[in-house]
């Protein structure tokens, strides 16, 4: 059975004072029935890891370079993330794809670097509004999956997040049927490529305007194993409510 995962992506938000929210979160969930992950900006990785020691909170990066080291000013490598105590890294987020021109092959190379460093990859996929309107959603997702997800992954080192671009930070979400359709499709693609055992063990997260008031219904959709939460993960009280909803979710995929 897949253990559910509540993941928070702080994006480019958070100064040192924001670490109090991570502390409040672990105080509210000292023994959660789901996995908890926060991905702060790189400047907060080490201090968050320090505060998360001995707690169930895992800490992750938001991107890594495909090389282990070298002349790449401003970039961070996968071994550096692991060295800071991070266990996960988000890769291929639509904001990285849009702001930094990351293509599927770039995401795949980064994922290979992350796997080599012992990190779990949270690989993101999702369609634009124009792609959905043109009924191209599943084609886009299928292409992103086959291009971005490297060979040799397992349910331990891969998580896939479905994040429709038009739902990120907008307060809009797909219908529950639309979420279920994409998650079932991703599950089938993973099973076809990696075999049933591995394909069934990979956790699939929904991301895009997940809030305390819509989390429960989303978490009861088939093949939704948790969420990748942006804005609502910045406040411990909101993220905590989402975690509680996930703990109570019926769906086991
Ligand atoms: P919001 O939850 O703010 O819509 O962001 C979702 C997201 O992009 C998480 O990676």
Short mmCIF file of C-alpha atoms and ligand atoms in Angstrom, two decimals:
data_model
loop_
_atom_site.label_atom_id
_atom_site.label_comp_id
_atom_site.label_asym_id
_atom_site.label_seq_id
_atom_site.Cartn_x
_atom_site.Cartn_y
_atom_site.Cartn_z
CA UNK A 1 0.00 0.00 0.00
CA UNK A 2 1.25 3.48 -0.81
CA UNK A 3 1.83 5.75 2.16
CA UNK A 4 0.31 9.13 1.51
CA UNK A 5 2.51 12.21 1.16
CA UNK A 6 1.80 15.83 1.98
CA UNK A 7 4.47 17.96 0.33
CA UNK A 8 4.89 21.73 0.59
CA UNK A 9 6.72 23.81 -1.99
CA UNK A 10 7.65 27.18 -0.53
CA UNK A 11 9.00 28.39 -3.88
CA UNK A 12 10.92 31.69 -3.50
CA UNK A 13 9.30 32.50 -0.16
CA UNK A 14 10.65 32.49 3.36
CA UNK A 15 13.27 34.22 5.46
CA UNK A 16 14.62 32.76 8.70
CA UNK A 17 11.50 33.74 10.65
CA UNK A 18 9.45 31.47 8.39
CA UNK A 19 11.12 28.43 10.02
CA UNK A 20 8.69 28.94 12.89
CA UNK A 21 5.96 27.61 10.56
CA UNK A 22 7.90 24.37 10.06
CA UNK A 23 8.32 24.06 13.82
CA UNK A 24 4.60 24.64 14.37
CA UNK A 25 3.84 21.98 11.79
CA UNK A 26 5.87 19.28 13.52
CA UNK A 27 4.38 20.30 16.84
CA UNK A 28 0.90 19.84 15.39
CA UNK A 29 1.84 16.48 13.81
CA UNK A 30 4.36 14.70 16.04
CA UNK A 31 3.29 11.29 14.68
CA UNK A 32 1.38 11.86 11.44
CA UNK A 33 -0.40 9.07 9.60
CA UNK A 34 1.12 10.34 6.35
CA UNK A 35 4.58 11.42 5.19
CA UNK A 36 5.32 15.15 5.50
CA UNK A 37 7.78 17.01 3.27
CA UNK A 38 8.69 20.68 3.06
CA UNK A 39 10.78 22.13 0.24
CA UNK A 40 12.03 25.55 1.35
CA UNK A 41 14.29 27.86 -0.64
CA UNK A 42 17.92 26.70 -0.67
CA UNK A 43 18.93 29.26 1.96
CA UNK A 44 16.65 27.60 4.51
CA UNK A 45 17.53 23.97 3.76
CA UNK A 46 20.23 23.47 6.38
CA UNK A 47 18.45 25.29 9.21
CA UNK A 48 15.19 23.51 8.43
CA UNK A 49 16.99 20.15 8.44
CA UNK A 50 18.43 21.09 11.83
CA UNK A 51 14.99 21.88 13.24
CA UNK A 52 13.45 18.76 11.65
CA UNK A 53 15.96 16.38 13.26
CA UNK A 54 14.21 13.72 15.28
CA UNK A 55 10.82 14.67 13.80
CA UNK A 56 8.83 13.05 10.97
CA UNK A 57 9.35 16.10 8.71
CA UNK A 58 11.43 15.44 5.58
CA UNK A 59 13.13 18.33 3.82
CA UNK A 60 13.72 18.74 0.09
CA UNK A 61 15.19 21.07 -2.51
CA UNK A 62 13.28 22.70 -5.38
CA UNK A 63 15.75 22.03 -8.20
CA UNK A 64 19.25 20.71 -8.82
CA UNK A 65 21.87 20.86 -11.57
CA UNK A 66 22.55 17.80 -13.68
CA UNK A 67 26.28 17.96 -12.86
CA UNK A 68 27.71 17.05 -9.48
CA UNK A 69 29.96 20.10 -9.31
CA UNK A 70 31.64 22.62 -11.58
CA UNK A 71 31.56 26.10 -13.07
CA UNK A 72 27.82 26.78 -12.86
CA UNK A 73 27.41 30.01 -10.94
CA UNK A 74 24.27 30.13 -8.86
CA UNK A 75 23.32 26.50 -9.31
CA UNK A 76 23.09 23.77 -6.69
CA UNK A 77 24.02 20.13 -7.30
CA UNK A 78 22.23 17.03 -6.10
CA UNK A 79 25.15 15.96 -3.86
CA UNK A 80 25.00 19.45 -2.26
CA UNK A 81 21.31 18.98 -1.50
CA UNK A 82 22.00 15.57 0.00
CA UNK A 83 24.92 17.02 1.97
CA UNK A 84 22.61 19.66 3.47
CA UNK A 85 20.37 16.88 4.77
CA UNK A 86 17.69 17.05 2.07
CA UNK A 87 16.10 13.73 1.14
CA UNK A 88 13.94 14.89 -1.81
CA UNK A 89 14.10 17.31 -4.71
CA UNK A 90 11.31 18.78 -6.83
CA UNK A 91 12.22 18.62 -10.52
CA UNK A 92 10.57 19.93 -13.66
CA UNK A 93 8.16 22.27 -11.88
CA UNK A 94 6.25 24.29 -14.47
CA UNK A 95 7.79 27.48 -13.10
CA UNK A 96 11.28 26.06 -13.82
CA UNK A 97 10.14 24.91 -17.25
CA UNK A 98 8.72 28.38 -18.00
CA UNK A 99 11.27 30.65 -16.28
CA UNK A 100 14.41 28.66 -17.11
CA UNK A 101 13.44 26.91 -20.32
CA UNK A 102 13.81 23.45 -18.83
CA UNK A 103 12.90 20.75 -21.32
CA UNK A 104 11.96 17.16 -20.57
CA UNK A 105 15.50 16.01 -21.34
CA UNK A 106 16.92 18.53 -18.86
CA UNK A 107 14.54 17.30 -16.17
CA UNK A 108 15.55 13.72 -16.90
CA UNK A 109 19.27 14.56 -16.60
CA UNK A 110 18.64 16.34 -13.30
CA UNK A 111 16.62 13.38 -12.08
CA UNK A 112 19.47 11.01 -12.90
CA UNK A 113 21.82 13.24 -10.91
CA UNK A 114 19.38 13.29 -8.00
CA UNK A 115 18.99 9.51 -8.02
CA UNK A 116 22.77 9.09 -8.03
CA UNK A 117 22.95 11.33 -4.97
CA UNK A 118 20.37 9.16 -3.20
CA UNK A 119 17.56 11.72 -3.38
CA UNK A 120 13.91 10.99 -4.08
CA UNK A 121 12.70 12.92 -7.14
CA UNK A 122 9.34 14.67 -7.15
CA UNK A 123 8.89 15.08 -10.90
CA UNK A 124 6.19 17.52 -12.01
CA UNK A 125 4.00 17.44 -15.08
CA UNK A 126 0.97 19.42 -16.16
CA UNK A 127 -0.80 21.01 -19.08
CA UNK A 128 -1.43 24.67 -19.88
CA UNK A 129 -4.94 25.99 -20.21
CA UNK A 130 -4.61 26.15 -24.02
CA UNK A 131 -3.48 22.52 -24.10
CA UNK A 132 -6.47 21.45 -22.01
CA UNK A 133 -8.86 23.49 -24.16
CA UNK A 134 -7.44 21.74 -27.23
CA UNK A 135 -8.05 18.33 -25.56
CA UNK A 136 -4.31 17.65 -25.54
CA UNK A 137 -3.93 17.10 -21.80
CA UNK A 138 -3.14 13.39 -21.83
CA UNK A 139 -0.76 13.71 -24.80
CA UNK A 140 1.16 16.44 -23.00
CA UNK A 141 1.31 14.50 -19.73
CA UNK A 142 2.35 11.32 -21.54
CA UNK A 143 5.17 13.15 -23.32
CA UNK A 144 6.36 14.82 -20.12
CA UNK A 145 6.40 11.50 -18.29
CA UNK A 146 8.27 9.55 -20.95
CA UNK A 147 10.73 12.43 -21.48
CA UNK A 148 11.33 13.52 -17.89
CA UNK A 149 11.23 10.33 -15.84
CA UNK A 150 14.48 8.39 -16.08
CA UNK A 151 14.84 4.62 -16.26
CA UNK A 152 15.49 2.60 -13.13
CA UNK A 153 13.16 4.41 -10.75
CA UNK A 154 11.21 2.78 -7.92
CA UNK A 155 8.39 3.70 -5.58
CA UNK A 156 11.07 4.77 -3.10
CA UNK A 157 12.92 7.26 -5.27
CA UNK A 158 10.17 8.62 -7.52
CA UNK A 159 7.07 10.66 -6.80
CA UNK A 160 5.07 12.19 -9.66
CA UNK A 161 3.15 15.43 -9.17
CA UNK A 162 0.36 16.42 -11.54
CA UNK A 163 0.09 20.21 -11.53
CA UNK A 164 -2.12 21.78 -14.20
CA UNK A 165 -0.36 25.07 -14.94
CA UNK A 166 -3.62 27.01 -14.99
CA UNK A 167 -4.49 25.81 -11.48
CA UNK A 168 -1.22 26.93 -9.85
CA UNK A 169 -1.71 29.95 -7.62
CA UNK A 170 -5.01 30.82 -9.27
CA UNK A 171 -7.59 29.40 -6.88
CA UNK A 172 -8.95 27.36 -9.80
CA UNK A 173 -8.86 23.57 -9.77
CA UNK A 174 -9.87 20.91 -12.29
CA UNK A 175 -13.03 18.94 -11.61
CA UNK A 176 -12.58 15.79 -9.56
CA UNK A 177 -13.24 13.76 -12.73
CA UNK A 178 -10.48 15.62 -14.56
CA UNK A 179 -8.02 15.00 -11.72
CA UNK A 180 -9.00 11.32 -11.61
CA UNK A 181 -8.63 10.94 -15.37
CA UNK A 182 -5.08 12.29 -15.35
CA UNK A 183 -4.01 10.37 -12.25
CA UNK A 184 -5.40 7.09 -13.63
CA UNK A 185 -3.56 7.82 -16.89
CA UNK A 186 -0.26 8.49 -15.09
CA UNK A 187 -0.68 5.28 -13.09
CA UNK A 188 -1.31 3.26 -16.27
CA UNK A 189 1.71 4.80 -18.01
CA UNK A 190 3.99 4.03 -15.06
CA UNK A 191 2.71 0.44 -14.87
CA UNK A 192 3.24 -0.03 -18.60
CA UNK A 193 6.79 1.30 -18.51
CA UNK A 194 8.08 0.01 -15.19
CA UNK A 195 5.84 -3.00 -14.57
CA UNK A 196 2.88 -3.32 -12.25
CA UNK A 197 4.83 -3.64 -9.03
CA UNK A 198 6.85 -0.46 -9.43
CA UNK A 199 4.12 1.38 -11.32
CA UNK A 200 1.68 0.81 -8.47
CA UNK A 201 4.14 1.82 -5.76
CA UNK A 202 4.94 5.32 -7.08
CA UNK A 203 3.03 8.02 -5.24
CA UNK A 204 1.03 10.47 -7.36
CA UNK A 205 0.43 13.94 -5.94
CA UNK A 206 -2.05 16.52 -7.11
CA UNK A 207 -0.87 20.15 -7.04
CA UNK A 208 -2.55 23.42 -7.93
CA UNK A 209 -4.59 25.52 -5.49
CA UNK A 210 -4.96 22.79 -2.87
CA UNK A 211 -6.45 24.47 0.21
CA UNK A 212 -7.95 23.30 3.51
CA UNK A 213 -11.46 23.61 2.05
CA UNK A 214 -10.92 21.50 -1.09
CA UNK A 215 -8.32 19.02 0.16
CA UNK A 216 -10.71 16.34 1.42
CA UNK A 217 -12.61 15.92 -1.86
CA UNK A 218 -9.40 15.90 -3.89
CA UNK A 219 -7.82 13.29 -1.60
CA UNK A 220 -10.73 10.93 -2.18
CA UNK A 221 -10.10 10.82 -5.94
CA UNK A 222 -8.63 7.56 -7.21
CA UNK A 223 -4.85 7.44 -7.50
CA UNK A 224 -4.39 10.69 -5.60
CA UNK A 225 -1.81 9.80 -2.95
CA UNK A 226 -1.33 13.28 -1.58
CA UNK A 227 -0.62 16.83 -2.63
CA UNK A 228 2.14 19.20 -3.64
CA UNK A 229 1.01 22.42 -2.03
CA UNK A 230 2.33 25.89 -2.78
CA UNK A 231 0.74 28.91 -1.12
CA UNK A 232 -1.15 26.99 1.56
CA UNK A 233 2.05 25.28 2.74
CA UNK A 234 3.48 28.60 3.94
CA UNK A 235 1.12 28.76 6.91
CA UNK A 236 1.35 25.89 9.39
CA UNK A 237 -2.35 26.16 10.23
CA UNK A 238 -3.40 25.74 6.57
CA UNK A 239 -0.92 22.99 5.76
CA UNK A 240 -1.81 21.22 8.98
CA UNK A 241 -5.48 21.16 7.98
CA UNK A 242 -4.49 19.68 4.61
CA UNK A 243 -2.40 17.01 6.36
CA UNK A 244 -5.32 16.14 8.61
CA UNK A 245 -7.57 15.81 5.54
CA UNK A 246 -5.02 13.49 3.94
CA UNK A 247 -4.84 11.36 7.07
CA UNK A 248 -8.59 10.87 6.85
CA UNK A 249 -8.77 10.14 3.11
CA UNK A 250 -10.62 6.98 2.09
CA UNK A 251 -9.05 6.40 -1.28
CA UNK A 252 -6.27 3.86 -1.48
CA UNK A 253 -6.01 4.04 -5.28
P1 LIG B 1 -0.37 26.58 -5.26
O1 LIG B 1 -0.76 25.57 -4.22
O2 LIG B 1 0.04 27.90 -4.67
O3 LIG B 1 -1.39 26.68 -6.34
O4 LIG B 1 0.99 26.03 -5.97
C1 LIG B 1 1.02 24.73 -6.42
C2 LIG B 1 2.41 24.41 -6.80
O5 LIG B 1 2.92 24.91 -7.78
C3 LIG B 1 3.16 23.48 -5.93
O6 LIG B 1 4.35 23.08 -6.53
#
